[in-house]
mmCIF file of C-alpha atoms (C1' of nucleotides) in Angstrom:
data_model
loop_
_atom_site.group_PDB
_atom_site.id
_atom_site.type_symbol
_atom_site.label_atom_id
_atom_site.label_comp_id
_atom_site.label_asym_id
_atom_site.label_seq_id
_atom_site.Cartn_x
_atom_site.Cartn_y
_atom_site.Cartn_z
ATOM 1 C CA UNK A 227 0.000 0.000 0.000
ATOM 2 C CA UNK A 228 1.362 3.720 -1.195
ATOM 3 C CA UNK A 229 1.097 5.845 2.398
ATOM 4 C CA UNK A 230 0.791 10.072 1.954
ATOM 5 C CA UNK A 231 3.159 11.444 4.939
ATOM 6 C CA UNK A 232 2.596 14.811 5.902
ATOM 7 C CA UNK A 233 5.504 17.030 8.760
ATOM 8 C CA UNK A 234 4.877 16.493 12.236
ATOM 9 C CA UNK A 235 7.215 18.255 14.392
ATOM 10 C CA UNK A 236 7.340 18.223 18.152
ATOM 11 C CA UNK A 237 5.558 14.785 18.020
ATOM 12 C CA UNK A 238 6.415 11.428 19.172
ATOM 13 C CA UNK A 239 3.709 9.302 18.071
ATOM 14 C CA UNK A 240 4.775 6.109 20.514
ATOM 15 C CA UNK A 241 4.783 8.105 23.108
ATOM 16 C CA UNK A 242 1.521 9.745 22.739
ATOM 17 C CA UNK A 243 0.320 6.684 22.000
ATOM 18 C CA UNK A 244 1.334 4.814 25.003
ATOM 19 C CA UNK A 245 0.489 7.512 28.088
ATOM 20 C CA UNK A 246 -2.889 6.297 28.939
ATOM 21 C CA UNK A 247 -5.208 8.513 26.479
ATOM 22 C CA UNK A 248 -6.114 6.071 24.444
ATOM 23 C CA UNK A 249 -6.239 1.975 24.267
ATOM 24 C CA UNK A 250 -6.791 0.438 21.123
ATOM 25 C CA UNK A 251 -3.645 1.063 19.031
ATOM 26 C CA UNK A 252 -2.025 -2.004 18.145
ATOM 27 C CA UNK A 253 2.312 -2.205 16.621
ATOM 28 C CA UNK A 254 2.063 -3.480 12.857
ATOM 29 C CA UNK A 255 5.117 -3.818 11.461
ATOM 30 C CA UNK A 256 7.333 -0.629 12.195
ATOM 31 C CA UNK A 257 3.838 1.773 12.643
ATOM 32 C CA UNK A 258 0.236 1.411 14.582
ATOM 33 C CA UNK A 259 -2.862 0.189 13.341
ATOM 34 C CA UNK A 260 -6.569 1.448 14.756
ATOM 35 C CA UNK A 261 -9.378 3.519 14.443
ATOM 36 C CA UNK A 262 -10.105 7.147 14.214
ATOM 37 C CA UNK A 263 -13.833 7.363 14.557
ATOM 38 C CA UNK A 264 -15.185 4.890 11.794
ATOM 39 C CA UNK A 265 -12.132 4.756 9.732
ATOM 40 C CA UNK A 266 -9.351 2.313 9.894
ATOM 41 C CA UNK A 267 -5.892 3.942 9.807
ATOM 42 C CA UNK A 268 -1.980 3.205 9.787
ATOM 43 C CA UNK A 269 0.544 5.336 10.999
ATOM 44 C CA UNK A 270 3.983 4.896 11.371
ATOM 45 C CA UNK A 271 6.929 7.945 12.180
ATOM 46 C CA UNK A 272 10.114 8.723 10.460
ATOM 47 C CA UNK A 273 11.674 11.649 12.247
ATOM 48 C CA UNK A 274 9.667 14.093 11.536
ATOM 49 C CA UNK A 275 7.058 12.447 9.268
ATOM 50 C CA UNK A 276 3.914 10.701 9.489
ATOM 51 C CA UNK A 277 3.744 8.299 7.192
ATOM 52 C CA UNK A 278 0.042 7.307 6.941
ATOM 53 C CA UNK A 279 -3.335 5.585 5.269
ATOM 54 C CA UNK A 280 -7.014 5.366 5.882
ATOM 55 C CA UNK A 281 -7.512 9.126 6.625
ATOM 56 C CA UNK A 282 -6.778 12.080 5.207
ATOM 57 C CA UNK A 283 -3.921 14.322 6.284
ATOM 58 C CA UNK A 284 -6.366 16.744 7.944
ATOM 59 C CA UNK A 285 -8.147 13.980 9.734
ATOM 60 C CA UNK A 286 -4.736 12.891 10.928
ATOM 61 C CA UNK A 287 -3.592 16.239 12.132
ATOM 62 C CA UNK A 288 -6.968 16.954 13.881
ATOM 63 C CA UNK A 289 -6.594 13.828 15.769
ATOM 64 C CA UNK A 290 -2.808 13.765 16.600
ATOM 65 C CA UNK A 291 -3.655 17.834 17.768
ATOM 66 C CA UNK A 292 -0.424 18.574 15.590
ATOM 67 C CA UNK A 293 -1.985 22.347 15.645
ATOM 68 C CA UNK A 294 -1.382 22.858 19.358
ATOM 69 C CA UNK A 295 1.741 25.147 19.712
ATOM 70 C CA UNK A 296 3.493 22.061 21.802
ATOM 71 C CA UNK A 297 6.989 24.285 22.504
ATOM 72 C CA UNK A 298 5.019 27.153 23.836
ATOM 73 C CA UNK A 299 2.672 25.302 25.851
ATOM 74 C CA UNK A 300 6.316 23.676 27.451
ATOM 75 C CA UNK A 301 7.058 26.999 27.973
ATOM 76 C CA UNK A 302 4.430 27.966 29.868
ATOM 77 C CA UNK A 303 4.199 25.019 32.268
ATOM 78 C CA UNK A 304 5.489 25.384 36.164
ATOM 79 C CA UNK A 305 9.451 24.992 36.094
ATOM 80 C CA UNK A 306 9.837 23.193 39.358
ATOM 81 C CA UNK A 307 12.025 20.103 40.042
ATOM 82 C CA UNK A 308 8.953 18.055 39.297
ATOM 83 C CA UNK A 309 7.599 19.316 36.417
ATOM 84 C CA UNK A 310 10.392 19.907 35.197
ATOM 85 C CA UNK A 311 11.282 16.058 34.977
ATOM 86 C CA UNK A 312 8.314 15.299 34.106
ATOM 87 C CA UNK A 313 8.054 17.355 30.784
ATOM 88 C CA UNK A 314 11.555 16.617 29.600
ATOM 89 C CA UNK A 315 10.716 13.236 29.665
ATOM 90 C CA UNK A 316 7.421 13.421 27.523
ATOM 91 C CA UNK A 317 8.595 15.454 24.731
ATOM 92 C CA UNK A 318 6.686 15.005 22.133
ATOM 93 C CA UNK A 319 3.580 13.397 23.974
ATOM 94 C CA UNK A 320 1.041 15.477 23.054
ATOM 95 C CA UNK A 321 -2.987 15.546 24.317
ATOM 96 C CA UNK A 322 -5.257 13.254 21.771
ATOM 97 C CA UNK A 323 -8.479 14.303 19.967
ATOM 98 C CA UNK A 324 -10.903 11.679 20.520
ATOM 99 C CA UNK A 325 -14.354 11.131 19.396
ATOM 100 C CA UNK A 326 -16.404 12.028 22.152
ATOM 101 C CA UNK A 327 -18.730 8.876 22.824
ATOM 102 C CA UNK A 328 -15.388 6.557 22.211
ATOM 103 C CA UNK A 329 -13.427 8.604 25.174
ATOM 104 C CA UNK A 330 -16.870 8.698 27.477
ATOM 105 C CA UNK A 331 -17.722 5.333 27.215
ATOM 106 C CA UNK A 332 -14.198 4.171 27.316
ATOM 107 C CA UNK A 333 -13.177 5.998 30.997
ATOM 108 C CA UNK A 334 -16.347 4.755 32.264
ATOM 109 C CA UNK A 335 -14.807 1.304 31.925
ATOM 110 C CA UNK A 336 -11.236 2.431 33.493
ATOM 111 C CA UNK A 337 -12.562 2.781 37.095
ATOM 112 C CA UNK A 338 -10.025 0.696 39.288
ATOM 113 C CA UNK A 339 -8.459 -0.667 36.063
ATOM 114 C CA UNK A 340 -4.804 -0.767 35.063
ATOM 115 C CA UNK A 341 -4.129 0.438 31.484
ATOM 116 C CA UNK A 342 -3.497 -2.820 30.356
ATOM 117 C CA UNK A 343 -7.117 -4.279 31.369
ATOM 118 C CA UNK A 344 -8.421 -1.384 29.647
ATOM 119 C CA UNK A 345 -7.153 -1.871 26.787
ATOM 120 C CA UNK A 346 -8.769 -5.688 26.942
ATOM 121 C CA UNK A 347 -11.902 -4.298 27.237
ATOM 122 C CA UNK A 348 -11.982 -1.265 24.692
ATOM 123 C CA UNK A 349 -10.860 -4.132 22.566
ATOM 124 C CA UNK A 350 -13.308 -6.864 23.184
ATOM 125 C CA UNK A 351 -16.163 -3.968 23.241
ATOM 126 C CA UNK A 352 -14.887 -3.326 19.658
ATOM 127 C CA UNK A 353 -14.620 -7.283 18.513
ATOM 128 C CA UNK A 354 -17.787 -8.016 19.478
ATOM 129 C CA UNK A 355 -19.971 -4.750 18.714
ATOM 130 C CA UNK A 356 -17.927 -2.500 16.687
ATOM 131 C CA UNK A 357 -17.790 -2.441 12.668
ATOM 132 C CA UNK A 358 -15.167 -4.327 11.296
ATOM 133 C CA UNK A 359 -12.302 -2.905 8.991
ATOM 134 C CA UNK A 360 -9.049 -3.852 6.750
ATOM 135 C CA UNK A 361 -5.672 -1.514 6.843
ATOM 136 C CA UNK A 362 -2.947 -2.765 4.893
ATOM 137 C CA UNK A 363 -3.485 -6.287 5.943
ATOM 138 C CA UNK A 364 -4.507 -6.040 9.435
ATOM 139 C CA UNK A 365 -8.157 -6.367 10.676
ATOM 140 C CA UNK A 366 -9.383 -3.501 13.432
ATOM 141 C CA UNK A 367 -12.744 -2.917 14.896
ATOM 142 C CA UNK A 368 -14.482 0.633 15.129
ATOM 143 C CA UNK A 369 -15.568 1.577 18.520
ATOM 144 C CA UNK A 370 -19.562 0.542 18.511
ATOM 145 C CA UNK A 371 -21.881 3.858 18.639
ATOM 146 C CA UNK A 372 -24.174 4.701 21.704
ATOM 147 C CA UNK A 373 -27.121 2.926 19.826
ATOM 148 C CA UNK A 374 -25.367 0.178 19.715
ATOM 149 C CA UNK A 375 -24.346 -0.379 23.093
ATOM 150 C CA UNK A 376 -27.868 0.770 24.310
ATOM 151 C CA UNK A 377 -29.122 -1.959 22.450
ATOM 152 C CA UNK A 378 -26.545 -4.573 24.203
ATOM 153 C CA UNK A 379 -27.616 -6.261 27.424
ATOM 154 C CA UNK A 380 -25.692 -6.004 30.389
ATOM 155 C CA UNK A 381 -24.630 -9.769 30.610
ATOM 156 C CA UNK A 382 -23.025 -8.889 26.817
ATOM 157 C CA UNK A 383 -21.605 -6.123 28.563
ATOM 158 C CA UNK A 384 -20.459 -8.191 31.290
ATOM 159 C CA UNK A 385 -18.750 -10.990 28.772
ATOM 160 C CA UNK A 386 -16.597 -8.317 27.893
ATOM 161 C CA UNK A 387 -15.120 -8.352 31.186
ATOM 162 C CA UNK A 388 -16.640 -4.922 32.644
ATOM 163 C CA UNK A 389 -17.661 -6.223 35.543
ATOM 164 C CA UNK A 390 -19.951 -3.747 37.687
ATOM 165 C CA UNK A 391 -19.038 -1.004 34.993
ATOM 166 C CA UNK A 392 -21.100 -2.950 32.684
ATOM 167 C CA UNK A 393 -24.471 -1.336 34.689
ATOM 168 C CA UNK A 394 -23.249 2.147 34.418
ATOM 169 C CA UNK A 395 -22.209 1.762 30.444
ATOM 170 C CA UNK A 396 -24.703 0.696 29.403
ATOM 171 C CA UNK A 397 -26.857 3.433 31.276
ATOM 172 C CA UNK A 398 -25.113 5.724 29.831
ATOM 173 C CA UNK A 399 -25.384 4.901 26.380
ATOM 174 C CA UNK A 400 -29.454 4.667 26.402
ATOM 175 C CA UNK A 401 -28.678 8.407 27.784
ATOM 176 C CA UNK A 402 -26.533 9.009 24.767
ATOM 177 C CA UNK A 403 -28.611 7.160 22.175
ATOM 178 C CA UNK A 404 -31.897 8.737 23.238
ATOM 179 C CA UNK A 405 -30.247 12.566 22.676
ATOM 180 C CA UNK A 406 -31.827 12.800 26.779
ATOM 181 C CA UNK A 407 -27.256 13.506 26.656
ATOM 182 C CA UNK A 408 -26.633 15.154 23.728
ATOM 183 C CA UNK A 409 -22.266 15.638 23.888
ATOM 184 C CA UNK A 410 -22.187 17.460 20.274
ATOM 185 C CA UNK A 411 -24.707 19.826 22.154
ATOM 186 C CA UNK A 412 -22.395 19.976 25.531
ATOM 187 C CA UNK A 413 -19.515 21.245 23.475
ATOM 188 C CA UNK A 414 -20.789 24.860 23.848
ATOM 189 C CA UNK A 415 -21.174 24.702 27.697
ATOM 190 C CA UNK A 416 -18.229 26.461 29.851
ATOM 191 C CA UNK A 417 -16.232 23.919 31.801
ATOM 192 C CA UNK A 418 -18.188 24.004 34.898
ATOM 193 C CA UNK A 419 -21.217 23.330 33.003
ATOM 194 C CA UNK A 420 -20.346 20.682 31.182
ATOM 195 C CA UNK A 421 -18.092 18.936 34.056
ATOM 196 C CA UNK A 422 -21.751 18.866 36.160
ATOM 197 C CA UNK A 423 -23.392 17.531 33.044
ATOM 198 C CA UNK A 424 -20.899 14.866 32.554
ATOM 199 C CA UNK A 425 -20.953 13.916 35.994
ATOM 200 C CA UNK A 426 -24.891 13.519 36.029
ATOM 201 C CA UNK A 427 -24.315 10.356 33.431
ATOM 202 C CA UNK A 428 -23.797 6.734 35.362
ATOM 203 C CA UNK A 429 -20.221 5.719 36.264
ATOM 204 C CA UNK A 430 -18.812 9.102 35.663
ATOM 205 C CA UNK A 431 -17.193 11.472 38.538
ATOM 206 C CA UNK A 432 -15.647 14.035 38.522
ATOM 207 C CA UNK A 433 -11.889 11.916 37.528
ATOM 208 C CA UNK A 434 -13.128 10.473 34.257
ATOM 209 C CA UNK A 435 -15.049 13.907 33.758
ATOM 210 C CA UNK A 436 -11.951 16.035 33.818
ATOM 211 C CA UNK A 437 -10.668 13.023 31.550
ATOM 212 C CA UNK A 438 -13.768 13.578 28.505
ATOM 213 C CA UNK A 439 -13.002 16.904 28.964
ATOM 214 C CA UNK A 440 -9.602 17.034 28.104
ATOM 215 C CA UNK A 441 -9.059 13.889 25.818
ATOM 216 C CA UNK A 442 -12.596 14.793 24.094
ATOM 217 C CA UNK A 443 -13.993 18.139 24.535
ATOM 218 C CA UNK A 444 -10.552 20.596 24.196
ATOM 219 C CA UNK A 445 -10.501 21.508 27.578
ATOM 220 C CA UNK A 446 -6.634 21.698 27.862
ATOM 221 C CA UNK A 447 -7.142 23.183 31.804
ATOM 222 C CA UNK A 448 -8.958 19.676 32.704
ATOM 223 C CA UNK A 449 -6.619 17.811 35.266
ATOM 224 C CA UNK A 450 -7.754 14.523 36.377
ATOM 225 C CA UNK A 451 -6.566 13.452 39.513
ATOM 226 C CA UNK A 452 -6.096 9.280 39.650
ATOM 227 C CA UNK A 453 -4.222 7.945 42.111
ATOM 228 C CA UNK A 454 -0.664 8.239 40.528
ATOM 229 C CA UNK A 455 -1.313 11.926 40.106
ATOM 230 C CA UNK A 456 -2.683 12.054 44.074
ATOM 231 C CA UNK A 457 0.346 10.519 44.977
ATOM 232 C CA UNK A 458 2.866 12.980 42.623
ATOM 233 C CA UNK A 459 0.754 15.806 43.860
ATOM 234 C CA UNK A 460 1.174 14.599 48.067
ATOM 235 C CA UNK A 461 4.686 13.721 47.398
ATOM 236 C CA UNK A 462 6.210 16.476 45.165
ATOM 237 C CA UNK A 463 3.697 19.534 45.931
ATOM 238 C CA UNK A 464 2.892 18.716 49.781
ATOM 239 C CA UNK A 465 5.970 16.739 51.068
ATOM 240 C CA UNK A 466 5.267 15.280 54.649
ATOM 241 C CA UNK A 467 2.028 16.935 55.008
ATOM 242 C CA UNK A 468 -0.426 14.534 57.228
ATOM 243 C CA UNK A 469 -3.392 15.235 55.626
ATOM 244 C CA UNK A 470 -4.069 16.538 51.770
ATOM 245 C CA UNK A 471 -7.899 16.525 51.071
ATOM 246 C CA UNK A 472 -8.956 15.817 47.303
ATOM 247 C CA UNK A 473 -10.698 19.595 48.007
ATOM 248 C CA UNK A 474 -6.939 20.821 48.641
ATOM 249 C CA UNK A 475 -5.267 18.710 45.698
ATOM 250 C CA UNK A 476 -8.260 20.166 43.184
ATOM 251 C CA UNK A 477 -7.652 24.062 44.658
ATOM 252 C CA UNK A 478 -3.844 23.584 44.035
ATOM 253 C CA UNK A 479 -3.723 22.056 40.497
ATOM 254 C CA UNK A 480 -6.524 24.795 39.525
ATOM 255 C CA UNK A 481 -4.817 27.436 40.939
ATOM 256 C CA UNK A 482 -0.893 26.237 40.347
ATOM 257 C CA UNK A 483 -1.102 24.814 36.853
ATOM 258 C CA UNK A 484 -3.812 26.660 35.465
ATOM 259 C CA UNK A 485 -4.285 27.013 31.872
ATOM 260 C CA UNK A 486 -1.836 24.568 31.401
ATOM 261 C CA UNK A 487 -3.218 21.426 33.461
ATOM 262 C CA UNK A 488 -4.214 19.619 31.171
ATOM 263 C CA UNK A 489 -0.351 19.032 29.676
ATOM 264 C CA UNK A 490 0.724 19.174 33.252
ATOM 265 C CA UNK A 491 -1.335 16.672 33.968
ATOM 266 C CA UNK A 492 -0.417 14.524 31.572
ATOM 267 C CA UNK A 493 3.376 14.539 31.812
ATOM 268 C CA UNK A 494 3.099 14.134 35.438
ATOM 269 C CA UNK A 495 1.452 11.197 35.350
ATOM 270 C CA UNK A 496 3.138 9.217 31.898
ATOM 271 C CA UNK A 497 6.221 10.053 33.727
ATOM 272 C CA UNK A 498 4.994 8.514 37.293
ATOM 273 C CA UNK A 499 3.806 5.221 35.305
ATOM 274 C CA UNK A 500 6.915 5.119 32.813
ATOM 275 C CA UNK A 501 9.191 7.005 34.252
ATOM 276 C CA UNK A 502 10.366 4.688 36.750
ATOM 277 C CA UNK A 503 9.804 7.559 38.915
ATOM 278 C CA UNK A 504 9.565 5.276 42.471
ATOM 279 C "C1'" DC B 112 -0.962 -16.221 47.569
ATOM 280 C "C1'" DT B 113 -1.679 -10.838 48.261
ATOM 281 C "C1'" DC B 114 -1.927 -6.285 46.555
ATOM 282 C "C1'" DC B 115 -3.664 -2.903 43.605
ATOM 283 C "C1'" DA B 116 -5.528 -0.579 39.514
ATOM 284 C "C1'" DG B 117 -6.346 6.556 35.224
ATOM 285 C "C1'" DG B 118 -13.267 5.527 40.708
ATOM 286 C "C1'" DG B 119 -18.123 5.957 41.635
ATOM 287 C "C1'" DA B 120 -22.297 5.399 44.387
ATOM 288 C "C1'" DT B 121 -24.278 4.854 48.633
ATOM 289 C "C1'" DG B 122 -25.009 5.101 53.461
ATOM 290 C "C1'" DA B 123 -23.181 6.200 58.132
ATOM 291 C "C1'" DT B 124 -20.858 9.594 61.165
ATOM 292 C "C1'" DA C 187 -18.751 17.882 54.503
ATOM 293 C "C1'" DT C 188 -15.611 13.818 55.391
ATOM 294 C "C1'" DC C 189 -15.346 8.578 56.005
ATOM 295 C "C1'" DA C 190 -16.217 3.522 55.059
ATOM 296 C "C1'" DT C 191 -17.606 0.043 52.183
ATOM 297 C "C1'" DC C 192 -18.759 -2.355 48.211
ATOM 298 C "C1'" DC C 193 -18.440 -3.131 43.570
ATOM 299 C "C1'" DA C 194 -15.587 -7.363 39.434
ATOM 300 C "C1'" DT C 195 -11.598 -8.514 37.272
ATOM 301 C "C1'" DG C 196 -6.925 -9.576 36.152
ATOM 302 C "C1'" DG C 197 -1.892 -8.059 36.048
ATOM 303 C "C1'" DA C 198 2.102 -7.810 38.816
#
DNA sequence: CTCCAGGGATGAT
DNA sequence: ATCATCCATGGA
């Protein structure tokens, strides 16, 4: 298969990849194979090039966020020990565009998962309820709409491994699929709006919230706070402090990181869970 | 085997 | 408002 490449500077595509955004890439060969809403795509890097097929070079860029101004965003974080650390050790990572259901529905499922189980069940939600595609050789599944999943039972849900998220996904998507949620809608709502919205659906609080917000609705201040992050934030912004309340953690990273936690965010914790970072 | 994971909902202080 | 408990499942 010929592959269009198009520049991509700034950008290391493993590494975004591979911090915890998303779950369903898979290595072919010397590039990735997946999905980017319905379409099946390949995409492998070559310095500064993204060699590519299934989407077009706009769809690519819009997805990979190649348009946010990555070096001055660096810039602009905190420059503390921490941080510091932290960002030199993600360059390139930058924050996904992801279809909105795909990132909701998906978080739902993480609650007191490891990235790895995750992954298992974004992928057996797509094997046995998504669309089916072919990329240069390699079969990948679509993520399966709201209707679809509304129309699932929650022992299907269940054989997918969900366990009791299965109740609170598939609650969720009769929400979506009936337009009573309506996320294209929710896109015009200021972040405080649409973080109570969000958090009105089943399984969602205000963690995977903060995540729909950033890896789905552009909301580059969004900064989840997991419990790798809870633990960088007690140990590097509150050393030997007895107690930290979540209400303290969510004042500083507001306040301290500001238009900027969302990247913060992220760099803190890919380097916590890569970094080797004790 | 035990411990823990990109938490949320519910009910008791 | 904070705290405790339960919820399934599988990787480490």
């Amino acid at each position: 298969m010929r592959l269009a490449h198009i520049t991509a500077k700034d950008f290391d595509l493993a590494r975004s990849l591979d911090s915890g955004q998303v779950f369903h890439w898979e290595n072919r060969g010397a590039g990735y194979v997946g999905t980017i809403g319905a379409k099946a795509v390949y995409v492998e890097q070559l310095g500064e090039r993204l060699f590519f097929a299934g989407v077009t070079a706009k769809v690519l860029a819009r997805y990979f966020s190649l348009d946010h101004p990555l070096a001055e965003i660096c810039r602009a974080l905190p420059s503390d020990p921490a941080m510091t650390a932290a960002r030199d050790f993600c360059q390139g990572l930058r924050i996904i565009r992801q279809p909105r259901w795909e990132c909701l529905a998906t978080f739902i499922t993480s609650s007191m998962k490891q990235v790895a189980h995750i992954r298992q069940m974004s992928q057996a939600l797509r094997r046995r309820f998504g669309a089916r595609k072919t990329i240069s050789g390699s079969h990948v599944h679509a993520f399966p709409g709201p209707a679809r999943l509304a129309s699932a039972t929650e022992k299907e849900l269940r054989e997918c491994a969900l366990g009791y998220r299965a109740k609170n996904l598939l609650a969720t998507a009769r929400l979506v699929a009936s337009g009573e949620a309506n996320l294209e809608e929710w896109r015009s709502l200021p972040d405080d709006a649409l973080r109570s919205r969000l958090c009105e659906l089943p399984g969602v609080g205000a963690k995977v919230a903060n995540c729909v917000m950033l890896f789905a609705f552009e909301r580059l201040r969004a900064f989840p706070i997991d419990v790798w992050i809870e633990r960088v934030l007690k140990e590097k912004y509150f050393p030997r402090k007895r107690k930290v309340t979540p209400q303290q953690l969510r004042a500083f990273s507001e306040s301290y990181f500001g238009e900027q936690g969302g990247y913060a965010q992220q760099y803190l914790f890919h380097h916590a869970r890569k970094g080797g970072g004790r």
